[in-house]
Tab-separated table of C-alpha atoms and ligand atoms in Angstrom:
chain	number	residue	atom	x	y	z
A	8	MET	CA	112.485	87.725	131.502
A	9	ILE	CA	115.284	88.798	129.160
A	10	LEU	CA	112.837	88.836	126.254
A	11	MET	CA	110.280	90.771	128.325
A	12	ASN	CA	112.871	93.445	129.108
A	13	ALA	CA	113.734	93.807	125.442
A	14	LEU	CA	110.039	94.172	124.543
A	15	LYS	CA	109.540	96.761	127.301
A	16	HIS	CA	112.542	98.666	125.961
A	17	ILE	CA	110.834	98.849	122.562
A	18	ASN	CA	107.664	100.277	124.152
A	19	SER	CA	109.581	103.008	125.912
A	20	HIS	CA	111.903	103.869	123.016
A	21	MET	CA	109.489	104.334	120.119
A	22	ASP	CA	110.332	108.061	119.888
A	23	ASP	CA	113.944	107.121	119.288
A	24	LEU	CA	112.970	104.594	116.585
A	25	ILE	CA	110.835	107.218	114.868
A	26	SER	CA	113.468	109.953	114.933
A	27	ASP	CA	116.113	107.566	113.583
A	28	LEU	CA	113.736	106.511	110.809
A	29	GLN	CA	113.092	110.171	110.022
A	30	SER	CA	116.811	110.859	109.735
A	31	LEU	CA	117.132	107.887	107.368
A	32	ILE	CA	114.275	109.175	105.194
A	33	ARG	CA	115.780	112.681	105.188
A	34	GLN	CA	118.932	111.281	103.629
A	35	PRO	CA	117.887	110.654	100.000
A	36	SER	CA	119.437	107.494	98.556
A	37	VAL	CA	118.095	107.000	95.045
A	38	SER	CA	120.094	104.209	93.426
A	39	ALA	CA	118.636	104.867	89.950
A	40	LYS	CA	120.240	108.328	90.008
A	41	ASN	CA	123.209	107.517	92.251
A	42	GLU	CA	121.955	110.194	94.603
A	43	GLY	CA	123.068	110.088	98.253
A	44	ILE	CA	124.108	106.429	98.175
A	45	GLU	CA	127.505	106.883	99.881
A	46	GLU	CA	126.046	109.312	102.432
A	47	CYS	CA	123.223	106.920	103.290
A	48	SER	CA	125.549	103.958	103.726
A	49	ILE	CA	127.517	106.029	106.275
A	50	LEU	CA	124.316	106.955	108.103
A	51	VAL	CA	123.246	103.301	108.287
A	52	LYS	CA	126.655	102.406	109.684
A	53	LYS	CA	126.179	105.089	112.360
A	54	LEU	CA	122.785	103.674	113.328
A	55	LEU	CA	124.275	100.200	113.661
A	56	LYS	CA	127.020	101.611	115.860
A	57	LYS	CA	124.439	103.385	118.018
A	58	ALA	CA	122.644	100.046	118.427
A	59	GLY	CA	125.877	98.427	119.567
A	60	VAL	CA	126.499	96.460	116.381
A	61	LYS	CA	130.005	96.285	114.927
A	62	SER	CA	129.872	97.236	111.276
A	63	GLU	CA	131.884	97.894	108.155
A	64	ILE	CA	131.350	99.078	104.612
A	65	LEU	CA	132.045	96.423	101.998
A	66	ARG	CA	132.929	97.253	98.439
A	67	LEU	CA	133.126	95.324	95.199
A	68	LYS	CA	134.464	97.821	92.695
A	69	LYS	CA	134.075	101.422	91.644
A	70	GLY	CA	130.591	102.384	90.565
A	71	VAL	CA	128.928	99.648	92.625
A	72	ALA	CA	126.972	100.700	95.720
A	73	PRO	CA	128.601	99.480	98.935
A	74	ILE	CA	127.024	96.972	101.283
A	75	VAL	CA	126.778	97.925	104.938
A	76	TYR	CA	127.632	94.830	106.911
A	77	GLY	CA	126.945	94.471	110.629
A	78	GLU	CA	127.674	91.621	112.970
A	79	ILE	CA	127.151	90.802	116.604
A	80	LYS	CA	128.213	87.539	118.206
A	81	SER	CA	125.979	85.971	120.801
A	82	LYS	CA	127.625	85.051	124.108
A	83	GLN	CA	124.852	82.650	125.164
A	84	ASN	CA	124.385	80.962	121.796
A	85	PRO	CA	127.263	81.428	119.348
A	86	SER	CA	126.313	78.348	117.315
A	87	LYS	CA	123.387	79.833	115.367
A	88	THR	CA	123.331	82.825	113.087
A	89	LEU	CA	120.377	84.816	111.834
A	90	MET	CA	120.787	87.271	108.963
A	91	PHE	CA	118.738	90.373	108.284
A	92	TYR	CA	118.859	91.266	104.614
A	93	ASN	CA	117.739	94.831	103.785
A	94	HIS	CA	118.492	97.711	101.443
A	95	TYR	CA	119.161	101.375	102.115
A	96	ASP	CA	118.445	102.610	98.576
A	97	VAL	CA	115.041	103.887	97.508
A	98	GLN	CA	112.994	104.408	94.361
A	99	PRO	CA	113.040	107.847	92.692
A	100	ALA	CA	110.491	110.207	94.268
A	101	GLU	CA	108.982	111.356	90.954
A	102	PRO	CA	106.324	112.522	90.118
A	103	LEU	CA	107.126	115.221	92.706
A	104	ASP	CA	103.930	117.248	92.260
A	105	LEU	CA	101.804	114.372	93.551
A	106	TRP	CA	103.396	114.433	97.015
A	107	ASP	CA	101.519	116.316	99.754
A	108	ASP	CA	104.840	117.080	101.502
A	109	PRO	CA	108.404	117.063	100.180
A	110	PRO	CA	109.300	113.408	99.455
A	111	PHE	CA	112.251	113.312	101.843
A	112	SER	CA	110.536	115.197	104.693
A	113	GLY	CA	109.987	112.229	106.993
A	114	ILE	CA	107.034	114.156	108.398
A	115	ARG	CA	104.851	112.431	110.994
A	116	LYS	CA	101.087	112.825	110.869
A	117	GLY	CA	99.418	110.822	113.618
A	118	ASN	CA	100.122	107.128	113.079
A	119	LYS	CA	101.951	107.697	109.789
A	120	ILE	CA	105.460	108.740	108.823
A	121	PHE	CA	105.687	109.957	105.243
A	122	GLY	CA	108.562	109.941	102.790
A	123	ARG	CA	110.261	107.969	100.049
A	124	GLY	CA	111.635	104.847	101.698
A	125	ALA	CA	109.479	105.291	104.839
A	126	THR	CA	108.468	101.657	104.490
A	127	ASP	CA	110.533	100.361	101.569
A	128	ASP	CA	112.988	99.674	102.948
A	129	LYS	CA	114.083	102.120	105.643
A	130	GLY	CA	111.063	101.358	107.844
A	131	GLU	CA	111.769	97.640	107.609
A	132	LEU	CA	115.478	98.179	108.296
A	133	ILE	CA	114.874	100.297	111.398
A	134	THR	CA	112.668	97.623	113.026
A	135	ARG	CA	115.504	95.116	112.767
A	136	ILE	CA	118.202	97.468	114.020
A	137	LYS	CA	116.007	98.533	116.944
A	138	ALA	CA	115.118	94.935	117.846
A	139	VAL	CA	118.807	94.096	118.153
A	140	GLU	CA	119.413	97.361	120.012
A	141	ALA	CA	116.640	96.505	122.513
A	142	TYR	CA	118.343	93.214	123.343
A	143	LEU	CA	121.829	94.715	123.584
A	144	LYS	CA	120.753	97.696	125.704
A	145	THR	CA	118.810	95.578	128.196
A	146	THR	CA	120.996	92.466	128.435
A	147	GLY	CA	124.282	93.142	126.664
A	148	ASP	CA	123.658	90.064	124.525
A	149	VAL	CA	121.555	88.677	121.670
A	150	PRO	CA	119.841	85.237	121.610
A	151	CYS	CA	121.806	84.149	118.518
A	152	ASN	CA	124.508	85.620	116.292
A	153	ILE	CA	123.148	88.408	114.130
A	154	LYS	CA	124.374	89.540	110.732
A	155	PHE	CA	123.123	92.542	108.790
A	156	VAL	CA	123.569	92.636	105.023
A	157	ILE	CA	122.243	95.980	103.801
A	158	GLU	CA	122.658	96.611	100.095
A	159	GLY	CA	122.270	99.763	98.010
A	160	GLU	CA	121.073	98.510	94.634
A	161	GLU	CA	117.861	96.635	95.376
A	162	GLU	CA	115.603	99.145	93.677
A	163	THR	CA	117.587	98.883	90.460
A	164	GLY	CA	117.503	95.080	90.427
A	165	SER	CA	120.283	93.993	92.847
A	166	ALA	CA	122.711	93.709	89.935
A	167	HIS	CA	125.704	92.839	92.141
A	168	ILE	CA	124.184	90.900	95.023
A	169	ASP	CA	125.336	87.614	93.470
A	170	GLU	CA	128.919	88.848	93.239
A	171	TYR	CA	128.850	90.166	96.798
A	172	LEU	CA	127.463	86.871	98.106
A	173	LYS	CA	130.153	84.947	96.251
A	174	LYS	CA	132.965	87.224	97.423
A	175	TYR	CA	131.820	87.211	101.047
A	176	THR	CA	130.305	83.727	101.324
A	177	ARG	CA	132.233	82.929	104.522
A	178	LYS	CA	131.511	86.282	106.137
A	179	PHE	CA	127.809	86.061	105.282
A	180	SER	CA	127.348	82.413	106.272
A	181	CYS	CA	124.207	81.949	108.363
A	182	ASP	CA	121.435	79.506	109.278
A	183	GLY	CA	118.469	81.617	108.277
A	184	VAL	CA	117.653	84.866	106.483
A	185	ILE	CA	114.882	87.318	107.283
A	186	TRP	CA	114.033	88.865	103.919
A	187	GLU	CA	113.989	92.636	103.378
A	188	PHE	CA	110.241	93.151	103.592
A	189	GLY	CA	106.983	91.541	104.550
A	190	TYR	CA	103.437	92.624	103.845
A	191	VAL	CA	100.737	93.296	106.403
A	192	ASP	CA	97.228	92.942	104.970
A	193	ALA	CA	94.182	95.205	105.346
A	194	LYS	CA	93.129	93.305	108.483
A	195	ASN	CA	96.553	93.904	110.108
A	196	ARG	CA	97.693	90.320	109.585
A	197	PRO	CA	101.372	89.919	108.681
A	198	ILE	CA	101.990	87.692	105.685
A	199	ILE	CA	104.879	85.297	106.153
A	200	GLY	CA	106.347	84.693	102.723
A	201	LEU	CA	108.293	81.506	102.081
A	202	GLY	CA	109.302	82.152	98.510
A	203	MET	CA	109.318	84.212	95.371
A	204	LYS	CA	108.801	83.338	91.741
A	205	GLY	CA	111.600	83.741	89.225
A	206	LEU	CA	111.509	85.898	86.131
A	207	LEU	CA	112.602	85.753	82.547
A	208	PHE	CA	112.181	88.977	80.607
A	209	VAL	CA	112.626	88.881	76.845
A	210	GLU	CA	112.026	91.029	73.807
A	211	LEU	CA	110.971	89.447	70.515
A	212	SER	CA	111.095	91.435	67.312
A	213	VAL	CA	110.561	91.107	63.597
A	214	ASN	CA	112.160	93.478	61.089
A	215	GLU	CA	110.604	92.940	57.706
A	216	SER	CA	111.588	95.885	55.524
A	217	ILE	CA	113.969	98.808	55.790
A	218	ARG	CA	111.168	101.390	55.925
A	219	ASP	CA	107.416	101.714	56.513
A	220	ALA	CA	105.346	101.396	53.329
A	221	HIS	CA	101.964	102.520	51.951
A	222	SER	CA	99.501	99.901	53.161
A	223	SER	CA	98.285	99.246	49.616
A	224	LEU	CA	101.528	97.282	49.285
A	225	ALA	CA	100.282	94.754	51.839
A	226	VAL	CA	99.541	92.489	48.898
A	227	LEU	CA	103.304	92.121	48.397
A	228	ILE	CA	105.153	93.177	51.538
A	229	LYS	CA	104.764	90.969	54.577
A	230	ASN	CA	103.527	92.667	57.714
A	231	PRO	CA	105.929	92.116	60.674
A	232	ALA	CA	103.119	92.686	63.198
A	233	TRP	CA	101.152	89.743	61.760
A	234	ARG	CA	104.324	87.702	61.750
A	235	LEU	CA	105.057	88.451	65.391
A	236	ILE	CA	101.462	87.776	66.444
A	237	GLU	CA	101.624	84.396	64.716
A	238	ALA	CA	104.858	83.606	66.525
A	239	ILE	CA	103.687	84.568	70.008
A	240	LYS	CA	100.385	82.775	69.521
A	241	THR	CA	102.354	79.531	69.574
A	242	LEU	CA	103.768	80.257	73.046
A	243	ARG	CA	100.622	79.834	75.104
A	244	ASP	CA	97.067	78.565	74.985
A	245	PRO	CA	94.111	80.790	75.976
A	246	ASP	CA	93.954	79.150	79.414
A	247	GLY	CA	97.495	80.252	80.192
A	248	LYS	CA	99.268	76.946	79.615
A	249	ILE	CA	102.685	77.492	78.082
A	250	LEU	CA	103.158	75.434	74.923
A	251	ILE	CA	106.949	75.553	74.678
A	252	LYS	CA	108.376	72.013	74.685
A	253	ASP	CA	109.660	70.884	78.105
A	254	TRP	CA	108.775	74.242	79.695
A	255	TYR	CA	107.451	72.475	82.827
A	256	LYS	CA	109.891	69.551	82.712
A	257	GLU	CA	111.721	70.080	86.028
A	258	THR	CA	108.838	71.510	88.020
A	259	THR	CA	107.362	69.536	90.902
A	260	PRO	CA	103.805	69.614	92.273
A	261	LEU	CA	102.997	71.483	95.485
A	262	SER	CA	103.575	69.396	98.606
A	263	LYS	CA	100.734	68.325	100.890
A	264	ASN	CA	101.883	70.838	103.477
A	265	ASP	CA	101.989	73.586	100.851
A	266	LEU	CA	98.451	72.756	99.773
A	267	LYS	CA	97.258	72.916	103.358
A	268	ILE	CA	98.826	76.356	103.745
A	269	ILE	CA	97.272	77.547	100.492
A	270	GLN	CA	93.864	76.286	101.591
A	271	ASN	CA	94.113	78.331	104.790
A	272	GLU	CA	95.274	81.455	103.047
A	273	PRO	CA	92.535	84.078	102.847
A	274	PHE	CA	91.756	85.238	99.332
A	275	ASP	CA	88.611	87.169	98.526
A	276	GLU	CA	87.944	86.485	94.870
A	277	HIS	CA	85.102	88.977	94.740
A	278	VAL	CA	87.097	91.871	96.211
A	279	PHE	CA	90.055	91.028	93.990
A	280	LYS	CA	87.928	91.084	90.831
A	281	LYS	CA	86.243	94.310	91.891
A	282	GLU	CA	89.620	95.929	92.555
A	283	PHE	CA	90.661	95.325	88.939
A	284	GLY	CA	87.227	95.626	87.367
A	285	ILE	CA	87.374	92.129	85.864
A	286	LYS	CA	84.665	89.501	85.563
A	287	SER	CA	86.625	86.246	85.490
A	288	PHE	CA	90.121	84.826	85.874
A	289	VAL	CA	92.399	83.256	83.247
A	290	GLY	CA	91.103	79.797	82.358
A	291	SER	CA	87.961	80.551	84.451
A	292	LYS	CA	89.887	79.569	87.580
A	293	LYS	CA	87.962	79.633	90.825
A	294	GLY	CA	88.594	79.234	94.550
A	295	LEU	CA	91.540	77.036	95.437
A	296	ASP	CA	92.759	76.890	91.820
A	297	ALA	CA	93.117	80.668	91.746
A	298	LYS	CA	95.147	80.607	94.961
A	299	LYS	CA	97.286	77.734	93.708
A	300	ALA	CA	98.007	79.650	90.505
A	301	LEU	CA	99.227	82.713	92.409
A	302	VAL	CA	101.651	80.537	94.343
A	303	GLY	CA	102.751	77.980	91.824
A	304	ASP	CA	101.881	78.685	88.194
A	305	PRO	CA	104.408	79.916	85.653
A	306	THR	CA	103.202	82.702	83.370
A	307	CYS	CA	103.838	83.980	79.866
A	308	ASN	CA	102.728	87.611	79.886
A	309	ILE	CA	102.780	90.202	77.115
A	310	ALA	CA	104.091	93.304	78.839
A	311	GLY	CA	103.954	95.478	75.714
A	312	PHE	CA	103.501	95.275	71.954
A	313	VAL	CA	104.543	98.000	69.527
A	314	SER	CA	104.147	98.302	65.777
A	315	GLY	CA	102.887	100.791	63.243
A	316	TYR	CA	100.695	103.787	63.862
A	317	ILE	CA	98.876	104.221	67.161
A	318	GLY	CA	98.185	107.974	67.059
A	319	ASP	CA	94.807	109.677	66.622
A	320	GLY	CA	92.628	108.879	63.648
A	321	ALA	CA	93.646	106.740	60.705
A	322	LYS	CA	96.940	106.213	58.934
A	323	THR	CA	97.139	103.540	56.292
A	324	VAL	CA	100.657	102.354	56.872
A	325	LEU	CA	102.462	99.041	56.622
A	326	PRO	CA	105.020	99.029	59.450
A	327	SER	CA	108.582	97.872	58.846
A	328	LYS	CA	108.993	96.278	62.263
A	329	ALA	CA	107.179	94.909	65.273
A	330	LEU	CA	108.350	94.345	68.822
A	331	VAL	CA	106.931	92.598	71.862
A	332	LYS	CA	108.168	92.459	75.463
A	333	ILE	CA	107.292	89.295	77.330
A	334	ASP	CA	107.805	88.318	80.940
A	335	PHE	CA	107.705	84.743	82.087
A	336	ARG	CA	107.299	84.084	85.816
A	337	LEU	CA	109.232	80.989	86.761
A	338	VAL	CA	108.645	78.528	89.590
A	339	PRO	CA	111.203	76.504	91.588
A	340	LYS	CA	113.553	74.206	89.636
A	341	MET	CA	113.138	76.191	86.411
A	342	ASP	CA	116.579	77.323	85.278
A	343	PRO	CA	116.272	80.661	83.424
A	344	LYS	CA	119.133	79.741	81.069
A	345	LYS	CA	117.547	76.426	80.154
A	346	GLN	CA	114.184	78.110	79.594
A	347	VAL	CA	115.826	80.611	77.242
A	348	SER	CA	117.234	77.846	75.080
A	349	ARG	CA	113.843	76.118	75.099
A	350	LEU	CA	112.217	79.326	73.912
A	351	LYS	CA	114.819	79.733	71.156
A	352	TYR	CA	114.394	76.134	70.047
A	353	HIS	CA	110.620	76.512	70.092
A	354	LEU	CA	110.608	79.517	67.748
A	355	LYS	CA	113.065	77.872	65.397
A	356	SER	CA	111.206	74.571	65.274
A	357	LYS	CA	107.897	76.329	64.617
A	358	GLY	CA	109.453	78.107	61.638
A	359	PHE	CA	110.062	81.490	63.242
A	360	SER	CA	113.842	81.749	62.824
A	361	ASP	CA	113.341	85.339	61.658
A	362	VAL	CA	112.056	86.388	65.115
A	363	LYS	CA	114.909	88.004	67.012
A	364	ILE	CA	115.258	87.330	70.724
A	365	LYS	CA	116.852	89.681	73.219
A	366	ILE	CA	117.182	88.590	76.846
A	367	PHE	CA	116.930	91.288	79.506
A	368	HIS	CA	116.720	89.481	82.765
A	369	GLY	CA	116.776	85.945	84.116
A	370	GLU	CA	116.264	85.088	87.752
A	371	ALA	CA	115.359	81.754	89.306
A	372	ALA	CA	112.560	81.212	91.824
A	373	ALA	CA	113.256	80.408	95.467
A	374	ARG	CA	111.137	78.707	98.072
A	375	THR	CA	111.769	77.677	101.654
A	376	ASN	CA	110.352	74.269	102.513
A	377	SER	CA	107.170	74.887	104.489
A	378	SER	CA	108.084	72.090	106.939
A	379	HIS	CA	111.425	73.708	107.860
A	380	PRO	CA	111.551	74.491	111.635
A	381	PHE	CA	112.470	78.129	110.823
A	382	VAL	CA	108.921	78.556	109.472
A	383	ASP	CA	107.335	77.617	112.815
A	384	GLN	CA	109.729	79.858	114.710
A	385	VAL	CA	108.774	82.879	112.589
A	386	LYS	CA	105.062	81.994	112.627
A	387	ASP	CA	105.033	81.749	116.417
A	388	ALA	CA	106.784	85.129	116.714
A	389	ALA	CA	104.328	86.760	114.296
A	390	ASP	CA	101.273	85.257	116.027
A	391	LYS	CA	102.482	86.526	119.399
A	392	SER	CA	103.243	90.049	118.261
A	393	PHE	CA	100.329	90.588	115.853
A	394	GLY	CA	97.729	88.245	117.368
A	395	THR	CA	97.585	86.266	114.127
A	396	SER	CA	99.460	85.770	110.853
A	397	ILE	CA	99.143	84.259	107.400
A	398	LEU	CA	101.536	81.824	105.764
A	399	ASN	CA	102.180	82.244	102.054
A	400	VAL	CA	104.035	79.492	100.175
A	401	SER	CA	105.296	81.877	97.504
A	402	ASN	CA	104.832	85.474	96.593
A	403	ALA	CA	103.582	85.874	93.011
A	404	GLY	CA	106.383	88.414	92.437
A	405	THR	CA	110.156	88.151	92.054
A	406	GLY	CA	113.222	89.048	94.133
A	407	PRO	CA	116.876	87.939	94.375
A	408	MET	CA	116.071	85.319	97.000
A	409	TYR	CA	117.497	82.496	94.925
A	410	SER	CA	121.020	83.946	95.166
A	411	PHE	CA	120.838	83.690	98.954
A	412	VAL	CA	119.396	80.184	98.932
A	413	LYS	CA	121.915	78.952	96.358
A	414	ILE	CA	125.075	80.604	97.691
A	415	LEU	CA	124.458	80.759	101.449
A	416	LYS	CA	122.328	77.594	101.511
A	417	ALA	CA	120.101	79.173	104.149
A	418	PRO	CA	116.297	79.268	104.263
A	419	CYS	CA	114.786	82.713	103.571
A	420	ILE	CA	111.542	84.030	105.029
A	421	SER	CA	109.944	87.387	104.468
A	422	ILE	CA	108.138	89.094	107.311
A	423	GLY	CA	107.862	92.781	108.046
A	424	SER	CA	105.906	95.982	108.565
A	425	THR	CA	104.896	96.889	105.006
A	426	TYR	CA	101.202	97.765	105.121
A	427	MET	CA	99.712	96.601	101.812
A	428	PHE	CA	98.429	100.070	100.940
A	429	SER	CA	101.432	102.057	102.151
A	430	ARG	CA	102.056	103.362	98.590
A	431	ILE	CA	105.551	101.977	98.231
A	432	HIS	CA	107.161	103.163	94.973
A	433	SER	CA	104.391	105.825	94.719
A	434	PRO	CA	103.857	109.382	95.946
A	435	ASN	CA	103.009	109.805	99.661
A	436	GLU	CA	104.661	106.547	100.731
A	437	PHE	CA	104.234	106.069	104.452
A	438	ALA	CA	105.053	103.757	107.335
A	439	ARG	CA	102.562	103.014	110.108
A	440	VAL	CA	103.912	103.562	113.620
A	441	ASP	CA	101.743	100.801	115.123
A	442	LEU	CA	103.115	98.295	112.624
A	443	LEU	CA	106.720	99.435	113.137
A	444	LYS	CA	106.287	98.759	116.847
A	445	LYS	CA	104.682	95.342	116.419
A	446	THR	CA	107.279	94.333	113.827
A	447	THR	CA	110.199	95.399	116.024
A	448	LYS	CA	108.803	93.186	118.785
A	449	CYS	CA	108.252	90.413	116.269
A	450	MET	CA	111.938	90.609	115.282
A	451	CYS	CA	112.902	90.192	118.964
A	452	LEU	CA	110.660	87.141	119.209
A	453	ILE	CA	112.129	85.685	116.025
A	454	MET	CA	115.667	86.045	117.419
A	455	HIS	CA	114.475	84.478	120.666
A	456	ASN	CA	112.742	81.512	118.959
A	457	PHE	CA	115.630	81.027	116.560
A	458	GLY	CA	118.154	81.105	119.410
A	459	ILE	CA	116.471	78.606	121.725
A	460	HIS	CA	115.757	75.931	119.078
B	729	ZN	ZN1	111.059	98.621	96.663
C-alpha cells in the first residue's frame, strides 16, 4: 500500500519532475570550464531540501568541485542504507552550431526534454530525488536509509572522488550503491550493469634525432617511427592477446553464473557489424565469444599514432620522433600499478629501453558478484517497472566504480533512464519523459526491495 501510494504520487507529479529537471538543465555546470559549478551545487541542494532530504555541501580544498551530500534516515528500517551516486556537472556543449535549440534551454518537445545534461546526469539524478520525494510526501518515511553523493567532477574524470571517499568513509558508509547511470536499449529494456572495466592509458615515444632530416639519410639515421612500430608489435598478437609477461596473471575466469547471464544477454552481431561497417571481429570471434570478450577481455588499443608528414601530397622526410597513445582496458584483479611495471619490464627486456613511457591514467576494474542478493532486488524492481530487463556482468567501458567498492566495500549496480541513443556528450542531448517516469518508479521499487530484505 505504501509503495502503491508512492508510485501513484509519481504518476500525478510528473510535471513537477519535468520542471525541476528543466531548471537543472538551465543552470549550466561545465566542469571542464569551471562554469556554474558552485551555482549548480546550490540548486541541487535546494532540490534535495524540497524533496525533504537533509543535505550539506562537502568540500575538500580550494579549486575542487564540492560534493552535495544528502541523507535521510528510515524510521521503519534504520539498519540498511542505500546510496545514490550521481554527478551534477556536464560535458561542454560545443559544437554549439549543431544544436537545434540553445544547449541549456531544457526545452520540451513531446516525449523529449533537450539540453546538455538532460540525461547525463541531471535526468538520472532527478529520478532518484523524485523517488525519495514520492515516499516522503506520501508516508513521511523511506523503506531504508538513503544517502546521496552527488559530485561535480565526473565529466573530467572524477579526479578527487577517491579523496572524498577516504575523507568521508564513515559518513558515506552504506550497504549498496546505485551507480550514476544505466542504459535503456532500443527495445526499451533497461540494462542492469554489474561492473566496469578498468583503464590504463599510456603514451610511448621514441626521439631519435634532434631534428627532422632529408629522407635520403635513412641509410644512416634510424627512423623512430619504425622503432616504435617494432616496439608496439611486441605488445599484442593479431588476435588481440596481450603478450606482456604476466599480464593476465591475477585474472580469474568468468563464473558459471556470469556465463549464464552472458548467454542470456541479447547481442545482434549482424546489426553491430552493420553499425560500424565492419565484416568480422578481432580474432574472428563469433556468438558467445564476442559477448564474453565485451564483458571480460582486456584490450591493448592504439588510440593514436603520430610521426612525420601526414599532409597532402608527398614530402620525403625522415621524422625525428614518433609517438603512440595506447589504452589498455583492465578486468577485475588487475592492478594498474602492477601492469605499468610489467609493461616497463616488457619493453626493457625486449630491448626497447629507448622507448619512453608516460602514464596518464590508471583505474582498476570493478564488478559486483552476480549472485549477490542486491542483484535480484534491482532486477525484480526493473522487471516490474519496465516489464523486462537485461543483466550485464560488466560494461565494456570504465568508471570510478572501483573506488566505491574498495573504500566503501559496498556492491555497485548501474540502472537508470539513459536511452542508448539519447546523444549524451553530443549536440541535441535529450531525456525521454516515459523513461524518466519508469525509472523513478523503478528507484522506488529498488528502495522497497532493498528495505524489506
Ligand atoms: Zn557523461
